[in-house]
């Protein structure tokens, strides 16, 4: 029987999509086989990146014949635990989890292990449990290095006499990534702080002092307001280390309300609102992490575990979760500022020019 050309093309595109979505693609048929359901639990819908992670995984799992149960925990630790327990009770075949509190999932993951359900930590390491199989993430230390290097270069620190003033912000203390970002940044900034070319006027320099629970922009804004009214009242501020766009926007609001000259300020995630601020010369930098690629890595890991393969990893040393070193695949983050945001984000298809204009 001769198949019509349109149908042949459709079959060919299913094959191409299925094979490009995962290296270890299962056997291919036109009607996707029912391979069961994957539980995907992500931290919040309040930040754009997690929406795009969720969409990316749904699409790619579906191409491979899996159904998905995607749920968001809205930064509620207990809520996330009960969502995951519900997925286990519904016998999902695998769990992909972007944790709210990386140290709070020990018991629920023990129950996943008893049910024989493999677990992939998504973007954030899950700590203090043996029951996590693989970790899909970015080079988190490097994210912090990129942010700090941006500040060093923008201030011309190696040559300039200084001193310059800086304030430090870190992410949520229950997110393992937050330590990695901060450590990466401090590895670059520390020599300049020691030589006093850089001064933290507030004196608040330890991770604990500068951390921002649940990555909440309003919390960062309040802290910036306190610093501006207190230790920085009569000081110029040259730079702010901010690890995430949502915090950067809160910090910028505080600075604008205080009619300050805007400092160099970093960020992360290339969120649309922050990219617009970069285009307008208000936020200086962001670290772009292509969530479409991260979704692919996680889907490939789950699919290969479920089809008897071994997921590809490229780091077996850095991510000790307190019980074991979790084998990880690290993607590379990209530094973005006013000079390259169009090329990286628009030409790279992450945003359309219209989205940035709107
Ligand atoms: C992620 C960042 C994100 C932050 C806040 C971190 O775990 O790696 O990309 O900016 O959480 O959502």
Tab-separated table of C-alpha atoms and ligand atoms in Angstrom:
chain	number	residue	atom	x	y	z
A	1	UNK	CA	0.000	0.000	0.000
A	2	UNK	CA	1.303	3.435	-0.924
A	3	UNK	CA	0.972	5.969	1.889
A	4	UNK	CA	0.002	9.518	0.914
A	5	UNK	CA	2.951	11.943	0.978
A	6	UNK	CA	1.407	14.051	3.780
A	7	UNK	CA	1.137	10.986	6.006
A	8	UNK	CA	4.691	9.936	5.202
A	9	UNK	CA	5.909	13.378	6.194
A	10	UNK	CA	3.937	13.203	9.435
A	11	UNK	CA	5.448	9.798	10.257
A	12	UNK	CA	8.918	11.081	9.454
A	13	UNK	CA	8.485	14.104	11.692
A	14	UNK	CA	7.290	11.953	14.605
A	15	UNK	CA	10.427	9.844	14.185
A	16	UNK	CA	12.689	12.898	14.013
A	17	UNK	CA	11.060	14.561	17.023
A	18	UNK	CA	11.090	11.389	19.082
A	19	UNK	CA	14.719	10.609	18.346
A	20	UNK	CA	15.946	14.156	18.827
A	21	UNK	CA	14.080	14.502	22.124
A	22	UNK	CA	16.021	11.655	23.674
A	23	UNK	CA	19.141	9.765	22.748
A	24	UNK	CA	17.782	6.475	24.043
A	25	UNK	CA	14.534	6.699	22.127
A	26	UNK	CA	12.280	3.688	22.451
A	27	UNK	CA	10.950	1.873	19.386
A	28	UNK	CA	8.994	4.240	17.236
A	29	UNK	CA	5.418	4.002	16.055
A	30	UNK	CA	3.021	6.537	14.615
A	31	UNK	CA	0.566	6.376	17.502
A	32	UNK	CA	2.724	7.029	20.568
A	33	UNK	CA	2.628	4.033	22.903
A	34	UNK	CA	1.231	4.473	26.398
A	35	UNK	CA	4.264	4.326	28.612
A	36	UNK	CA	2.548	5.408	31.811
A	37	UNK	CA	2.711	8.689	33.696
A	38	UNK	CA	5.688	10.741	34.888
A	39	UNK	CA	5.171	12.865	37.994
A	40	UNK	CA	6.719	16.323	37.708
A	41	UNK	CA	6.768	18.468	40.833
A	42	UNK	CA	8.119	22.020	40.491
A	43	UNK	CA	8.501	24.751	43.115
A	44	UNK	CA	6.437	27.718	41.960
A	45	UNK	CA	4.480	29.360	39.160
A	46	UNK	CA	5.550	32.796	40.384
A	47	UNK	CA	8.768	32.722	38.433
A	48	UNK	CA	8.575	32.411	34.683
A	49	UNK	CA	11.439	29.990	34.334
A	50	UNK	CA	9.638	27.183	36.171
A	51	UNK	CA	6.651	27.533	33.837
A	52	UNK	CA	8.910	27.069	30.866
A	53	UNK	CA	10.644	24.084	32.512
A	54	UNK	CA	7.247	22.486	33.105
A	55	UNK	CA	6.003	23.075	29.549
A	56	UNK	CA	9.243	21.763	28.075
A	57	UNK	CA	9.107	18.519	30.049
A	58	UNK	CA	5.417	17.931	29.338
A	59	UNK	CA	5.955	18.280	25.595
A	60	UNK	CA	9.012	16.093	25.464
A	61	UNK	CA	7.645	13.320	27.661
A	62	UNK	CA	4.497	13.284	25.568
A	63	UNK	CA	6.508	12.912	22.369
A	64	UNK	CA	7.966	9.756	23.830
A	65	UNK	CA	4.567	8.327	24.706
A	66	UNK	CA	4.442	9.221	28.414
A	67	UNK	CA	1.624	11.056	30.113
A	68	UNK	CA	2.595	13.675	32.655
A	69	UNK	CA	1.219	14.837	35.964
A	70	UNK	CA	2.747	18.313	36.364
A	71	UNK	CA	2.126	20.067	39.676
A	72	UNK	CA	3.489	23.236	41.233
A	73	UNK	CA	3.998	23.488	44.985
A	74	UNK	CA	3.788	27.297	45.213
A	75	UNK	CA	6.770	27.336	47.563
A	76	UNK	CA	4.895	25.342	50.205
A	77	UNK	CA	7.155	22.621	51.593
A	78	UNK	CA	4.403	20.459	53.068
A	79	UNK	CA	2.263	20.990	49.985
A	80	UNK	CA	5.066	19.656	47.799
A	81	UNK	CA	5.465	16.585	50.002
A	82	UNK	CA	1.772	15.759	49.721
A	83	UNK	CA	1.767	16.368	45.961
A	84	UNK	CA	4.645	13.928	45.570
A	85	UNK	CA	2.964	11.389	47.868
A	86	UNK	CA	-0.174	11.666	45.707
A	87	UNK	CA	1.907	10.932	42.593
A	88	UNK	CA	3.427	7.883	44.286
A	89	UNK	CA	-0.044	6.666	45.305
A	90	UNK	CA	-1.116	7.066	41.686
A	91	UNK	CA	1.823	4.879	40.659
A	92	UNK	CA	3.729	7.284	38.433
A	93	UNK	CA	6.624	5.554	36.683
A	94	UNK	CA	9.236	8.177	37.604
A	95	UNK	CA	9.443	11.429	39.521
A	96	UNK	CA	11.175	14.608	38.362
A	97	UNK	CA	11.406	17.056	41.238
A	98	UNK	CA	12.470	20.698	41.479
A	99	UNK	CA	12.371	20.975	45.245
A	100	UNK	CA	11.142	23.855	47.377
A	101	UNK	CA	13.201	22.769	50.396
A	102	UNK	CA	15.888	20.374	49.199
A	103	UNK	CA	16.300	18.880	52.661
A	104	UNK	CA	12.655	18.076	53.365
A	105	UNK	CA	11.899	15.185	51.008
A	106	UNK	CA	13.664	12.307	52.771
A	107	UNK	CA	10.545	10.500	53.999
A	108	UNK	CA	8.433	10.904	50.900
A	109	UNK	CA	11.317	9.735	48.723
A	110	UNK	CA	11.765	6.681	50.943
A	111	UNK	CA	8.211	5.820	50.031
A	112	UNK	CA	9.019	6.368	46.322
A	113	UNK	CA	11.953	3.973	46.689
A	114	UNK	CA	9.740	1.345	48.327
A	115	UNK	CA	7.381	1.668	45.362
A	116	UNK	CA	10.335	1.260	42.953
A	117	UNK	CA	9.926	4.745	41.466
A	118	UNK	CA	13.150	6.375	40.220
A	119	UNK	CA	13.752	10.016	41.156
A	120	UNK	CA	15.497	12.757	39.223
A	121	UNK	CA	16.413	15.964	41.014
A	122	UNK	CA	15.609	18.793	38.638
A	123	UNK	CA	17.790	21.917	38.773
A	124	UNK	CA	18.025	21.821	42.603
A	125	UNK	CA	19.810	19.030	44.442
A	126	UNK	CA	17.677	16.945	46.830
A	127	UNK	CA	19.642	16.520	50.032
A	128	UNK	CA	20.011	14.062	52.903
A	129	UNK	CA	18.507	11.038	51.178
A	130	UNK	CA	19.844	8.008	49.318
A	131	UNK	CA	16.635	7.941	47.259
A	132	UNK	CA	17.582	10.272	44.450
A	133	UNK	CA	19.036	8.665	41.356
A	134	UNK	CA	20.230	11.431	39.049
A	135	UNK	CA	20.536	15.195	38.957
A	136	UNK	CA	19.892	17.430	35.924
A	137	UNK	CA	21.181	20.963	36.404
A	138	UNK	CA	23.500	23.745	35.255
A	139	UNK	CA	27.027	24.451	36.398
A	140	UNK	CA	25.800	26.308	39.461
A	141	UNK	CA	29.216	27.391	40.748
A	142	UNK	CA	29.890	28.930	37.353
A	143	UNK	CA	26.634	30.929	37.530
A	144	UNK	CA	28.062	32.725	40.580
A	145	UNK	CA	31.442	33.146	38.900
A	146	UNK	CA	29.818	34.791	35.857
A	147	UNK	CA	27.844	37.225	38.028
A	148	UNK	CA	30.901	38.270	40.023
A	149	UNK	CA	33.165	38.516	36.975
A	150	UNK	CA	30.648	40.841	35.411
A	151	UNK	CA	30.935	43.164	38.397
A	152	UNK	CA	34.734	42.943	38.409
A	153	UNK	CA	34.904	43.843	34.731
A	154	UNK	CA	32.233	46.542	34.828
A	155	UNK	CA	34.052	48.330	37.657
A	156	UNK	CA	37.421	47.727	35.999
A	157	UNK	CA	38.588	46.318	39.312
A	158	UNK	CA	41.932	44.865	38.319
A	159	UNK	CA	43.203	48.315	37.234
A	160	UNK	CA	40.979	50.822	39.060
A	161	UNK	CA	42.136	52.229	42.381
A	162	UNK	CA	38.772	52.119	44.097
A	163	UNK	CA	37.581	51.583	46.681
A	164	UNK	CA	34.107	50.689	45.387
A	165	UNK	CA	31.076	49.774	47.446
A	166	UNK	CA	29.066	46.613	46.953
A	167	UNK	CA	26.182	44.872	48.725
A	168	UNK	CA	25.705	41.124	48.524
A	169	UNK	CA	22.461	39.180	48.182
A	170	UNK	CA	22.102	35.398	48.134
A	171	UNK	CA	19.273	32.996	47.370
A	172	UNK	CA	17.165	30.773	49.585
A	173	UNK	CA	19.065	28.960	52.345
A	174	UNK	CA	17.037	25.767	51.777
A	175	UNK	CA	18.117	25.633	48.124
A	176	UNK	CA	21.479	23.943	47.625
A	177	UNK	CA	22.005	26.029	44.482
A	178	UNK	CA	22.044	29.213	46.525
A	179	UNK	CA	25.269	28.132	48.270
A	180	UNK	CA	26.861	27.192	44.974
A	181	UNK	CA	25.983	30.550	43.400
A	182	UNK	CA	27.295	32.450	46.421
A	183	UNK	CA	30.477	30.394	46.682
A	184	UNK	CA	31.135	30.859	42.963
A	185	UNK	CA	30.717	34.616	43.287
A	186	UNK	CA	32.821	34.876	46.413
A	187	UNK	CA	35.639	32.921	44.775
A	188	UNK	CA	35.954	35.887	42.398
A	189	UNK	CA	35.138	38.771	44.774
A	190	UNK	CA	37.077	37.654	47.858
A	191	UNK	CA	40.518	38.961	46.774
A	192	UNK	CA	39.036	42.416	46.120
A	193	UNK	CA	37.209	42.407	49.461
A	194	UNK	CA	40.428	41.408	51.213
A	195	UNK	CA	42.442	44.140	49.524
A	196	UNK	CA	39.581	46.577	50.301
A	197	UNK	CA	39.188	47.639	46.696
A	198	UNK	CA	35.630	46.488	47.328
A	199	UNK	CA	33.834	47.469	50.512
A	200	UNK	CA	30.594	46.019	51.890
A	201	UNK	CA	29.414	49.068	53.818
A	202	UNK	CA	26.700	47.171	55.723
A	203	UNK	CA	29.264	44.624	56.925
A	204	UNK	CA	26.762	41.883	55.969
A	205	UNK	CA	28.879	39.354	54.122
A	206	UNK	CA	28.088	35.847	55.356
A	207	UNK	CA	25.732	33.651	53.368
A	208	UNK	CA	23.321	33.437	56.317
A	209	UNK	CA	23.160	37.219	56.674
A	210	UNK	CA	22.515	37.900	53.012
A	211	UNK	CA	20.299	34.895	52.120
A	212	UNK	CA	16.726	35.506	50.878
A	213	UNK	CA	14.172	32.948	52.002
A	214	UNK	CA	12.249	31.371	49.086
A	215	UNK	CA	13.961	33.697	46.617
A	216	UNK	CA	11.332	36.322	47.435
A	217	UNK	CA	11.835	39.654	45.642
A	218	UNK	CA	9.803	41.484	48.271
A	219	UNK	CA	12.193	40.262	50.978
A	220	UNK	CA	15.192	41.493	48.972
A	221	UNK	CA	13.477	44.840	48.424
A	222	UNK	CA	12.857	45.250	52.154
A	223	UNK	CA	16.470	44.426	52.945
A	224	UNK	CA	17.698	46.940	50.340
A	225	UNK	CA	15.386	49.593	51.813
A	226	UNK	CA	16.814	48.927	55.275
A	227	UNK	CA	20.381	49.254	53.971
A	228	UNK	CA	19.604	52.455	52.084
A	229	UNK	CA	18.009	54.056	55.112
A	230	UNK	CA	20.756	52.816	57.449
A	231	UNK	CA	24.393	52.087	56.612
A	232	UNK	CA	24.137	53.349	53.034
A	233	UNK	CA	22.285	56.562	53.861
A	234	UNK	CA	25.306	58.733	53.030
A	235	UNK	CA	27.186	56.347	50.805
A	236	UNK	CA	27.321	55.790	47.078
A	237	UNK	CA	26.530	52.218	46.000
A	238	UNK	CA	28.588	50.963	43.063
A	239	UNK	CA	27.476	47.344	42.722
A	240	UNK	CA	24.960	44.797	43.925
A	241	UNK	CA	25.529	41.071	43.652
A	242	UNK	CA	22.077	39.604	43.089
A	243	UNK	CA	21.724	35.920	42.232
A	244	UNK	CA	18.269	35.983	40.600
A	245	UNK	CA	16.258	38.378	38.415
A	246	UNK	CA	13.258	38.376	40.788
A	247	UNK	CA	15.526	39.678	43.575
A	248	UNK	CA	17.229	42.159	41.248
A	249	UNK	CA	13.891	43.734	40.352
A	250	UNK	CA	12.962	44.106	44.033
A	251	UNK	CA	16.352	45.673	44.766
A	252	UNK	CA	16.012	48.032	41.798
A	253	UNK	CA	12.591	49.165	43.025
A	254	UNK	CA	14.103	50.108	46.370
A	255	UNK	CA	16.938	52.008	44.662
A	256	UNK	CA	14.616	53.872	42.308
A	257	UNK	CA	12.279	54.842	45.169
A	258	UNK	CA	15.322	56.212	47.010
A	259	UNK	CA	16.336	58.159	43.870
A	260	UNK	CA	19.730	56.501	43.730
A	261	UNK	CA	22.097	56.404	40.806
A	262	UNK	CA	21.705	52.791	39.704
A	263	UNK	CA	24.632	50.506	40.508
A	264	UNK	CA	25.930	47.577	38.478
A	265	UNK	CA	23.449	44.834	39.317
A	266	UNK	CA	23.489	41.189	38.279
A	267	UNK	CA	20.728	38.577	37.999
A	268	UNK	CA	19.845	35.130	36.766
A	269	UNK	CA	17.273	33.371	34.564
A	270	UNK	CA	16.812	35.929	31.781
A	271	UNK	CA	13.242	36.578	32.873
A	272	UNK	CA	11.362	38.725	30.371
A	273	UNK	CA	10.868	41.646	32.780
A	274	UNK	CA	14.550	41.689	33.602
A	275	UNK	CA	15.646	41.428	29.990
A	276	UNK	CA	13.520	44.518	29.331
A	277	UNK	CA	15.303	46.263	32.216
A	278	UNK	CA	18.634	45.242	30.684
A	279	UNK	CA	17.569	46.676	27.331
A	280	UNK	CA	16.615	49.883	29.161
A	281	UNK	CA	20.017	50.040	30.896
A	282	UNK	CA	18.627	49.499	34.425
A	283	UNK	CA	19.605	45.931	35.277
A	284	UNK	CA	23.149	45.262	34.108
A	285	UNK	CA	23.371	41.532	33.612
A	286	UNK	CA	21.571	38.224	33.887
A	287	UNK	CA	22.722	34.635	33.635
A	288	UNK	CA	20.712	32.815	30.998
A	289	UNK	CA	20.036	29.141	31.494
A	290	UNK	CA	18.205	27.514	28.597
A	291	UNK	CA	15.423	25.653	30.382
A	292	UNK	CA	14.472	23.900	27.129
A	293	UNK	CA	17.829	22.129	27.258
A	294	UNK	CA	17.470	21.274	30.945
A	295	UNK	CA	14.044	19.767	30.283
A	296	UNK	CA	15.606	17.613	27.549
A	297	UNK	CA	18.287	16.347	29.893
A	298	UNK	CA	15.765	15.364	32.570
A	299	UNK	CA	13.448	13.676	30.066
A	300	UNK	CA	16.352	11.756	28.587
A	301	UNK	CA	17.448	10.649	32.058
A	302	UNK	CA	13.988	9.405	33.010
A	303	UNK	CA	13.434	7.704	29.673
A	304	UNK	CA	16.734	5.931	29.783
A	305	UNK	CA	16.113	4.692	33.343
A	306	UNK	CA	12.706	3.395	32.286
A	307	UNK	CA	13.986	1.660	29.179
A	308	UNK	CA	16.874	-0.146	30.825
A	309	UNK	CA	19.584	2.317	29.808
A	310	UNK	CA	22.068	4.392	31.803
A	311	UNK	CA	21.582	8.157	31.766
A	312	UNK	CA	24.455	10.232	30.457
A	313	UNK	CA	26.232	12.297	33.115
A	314	UNK	CA	29.216	14.649	33.073
A	315	UNK	CA	29.790	15.228	36.791
A	316	UNK	CA	30.216	12.588	39.441
A	317	UNK	CA	32.031	14.655	42.076
A	318	UNK	CA	30.479	17.996	42.942
A	319	UNK	CA	27.006	17.136	44.161
A	320	UNK	CA	27.314	15.341	47.471
A	321	UNK	CA	23.849	15.469	49.018
A	322	UNK	CA	25.038	14.481	52.492
A	323	UNK	CA	24.358	10.774	51.907
A	324	UNK	CA	25.816	10.173	48.463
A	325	UNK	CA	27.297	11.923	45.473
A	326	UNK	CA	24.442	12.231	43.008
A	327	UNK	CA	25.555	11.699	39.398
A	328	UNK	CA	24.741	14.860	37.482
A	329	UNK	CA	24.548	16.334	34.033
A	330	UNK	CA	25.574	19.992	34.114
A	331	UNK	CA	24.626	22.405	31.345
A	332	UNK	CA	26.523	25.631	30.736
A	333	UNK	CA	25.075	29.004	31.814
A	334	UNK	CA	25.541	32.078	29.581
A	335	UNK	CA	26.325	35.636	30.634
A	336	UNK	CA	23.886	38.118	29.070
A	337	UNK	CA	23.926	41.913	29.107
A	338	UNK	CA	22.940	44.829	26.892
A	339	UNK	CA	25.543	43.933	24.282
A	340	UNK	CA	24.409	40.380	23.528
A	341	UNK	CA	20.823	39.886	24.732
A	342	UNK	CA	19.366	40.145	21.223
A	343	UNK	CA	21.770	37.643	19.746
A	344	UNK	CA	21.485	35.122	22.590
A	345	UNK	CA	17.824	35.412	23.511
A	346	UNK	CA	16.050	36.571	20.346
A	347	UNK	CA	18.220	34.914	17.678
A	348	UNK	CA	18.371	31.868	19.974
A	349	UNK	CA	14.546	31.699	19.936
A	350	UNK	CA	14.048	32.093	23.699
A	351	UNK	CA	12.023	35.290	23.219
A	352	UNK	CA	10.566	36.949	20.162
A	353	UNK	CA	11.491	40.541	19.359
A	354	UNK	CA	7.801	41.387	19.951
A	355	UNK	CA	7.896	40.018	23.489
A	356	UNK	CA	10.863	42.254	24.287
A	357	UNK	CA	9.195	45.259	22.687
A	358	UNK	CA	5.857	44.770	24.488
B	1	LIG	C1	17.498	28.154	40.240
B	1	LIG	C2	17.573	29.524	39.635
B	1	LIG	C3	16.402	30.354	40.099
B	1	LIG	C4	16.173	30.262	41.576
B	1	LIG	C5	14.890	30.933	41.985
B	1	LIG	C6	17.363	28.263	41.718
B	1	LIG	O1	17.345	27.014	42.279
B	1	LIG	O2	18.647	27.426	39.877
B	1	LIG	O3	17.570	29.416	38.235
B	1	LIG	O4	16.704	31.697	39.811
B	1	LIG	O5	16.145	28.930	41.997
B	1	LIG	O6	13.789	30.319	41.383
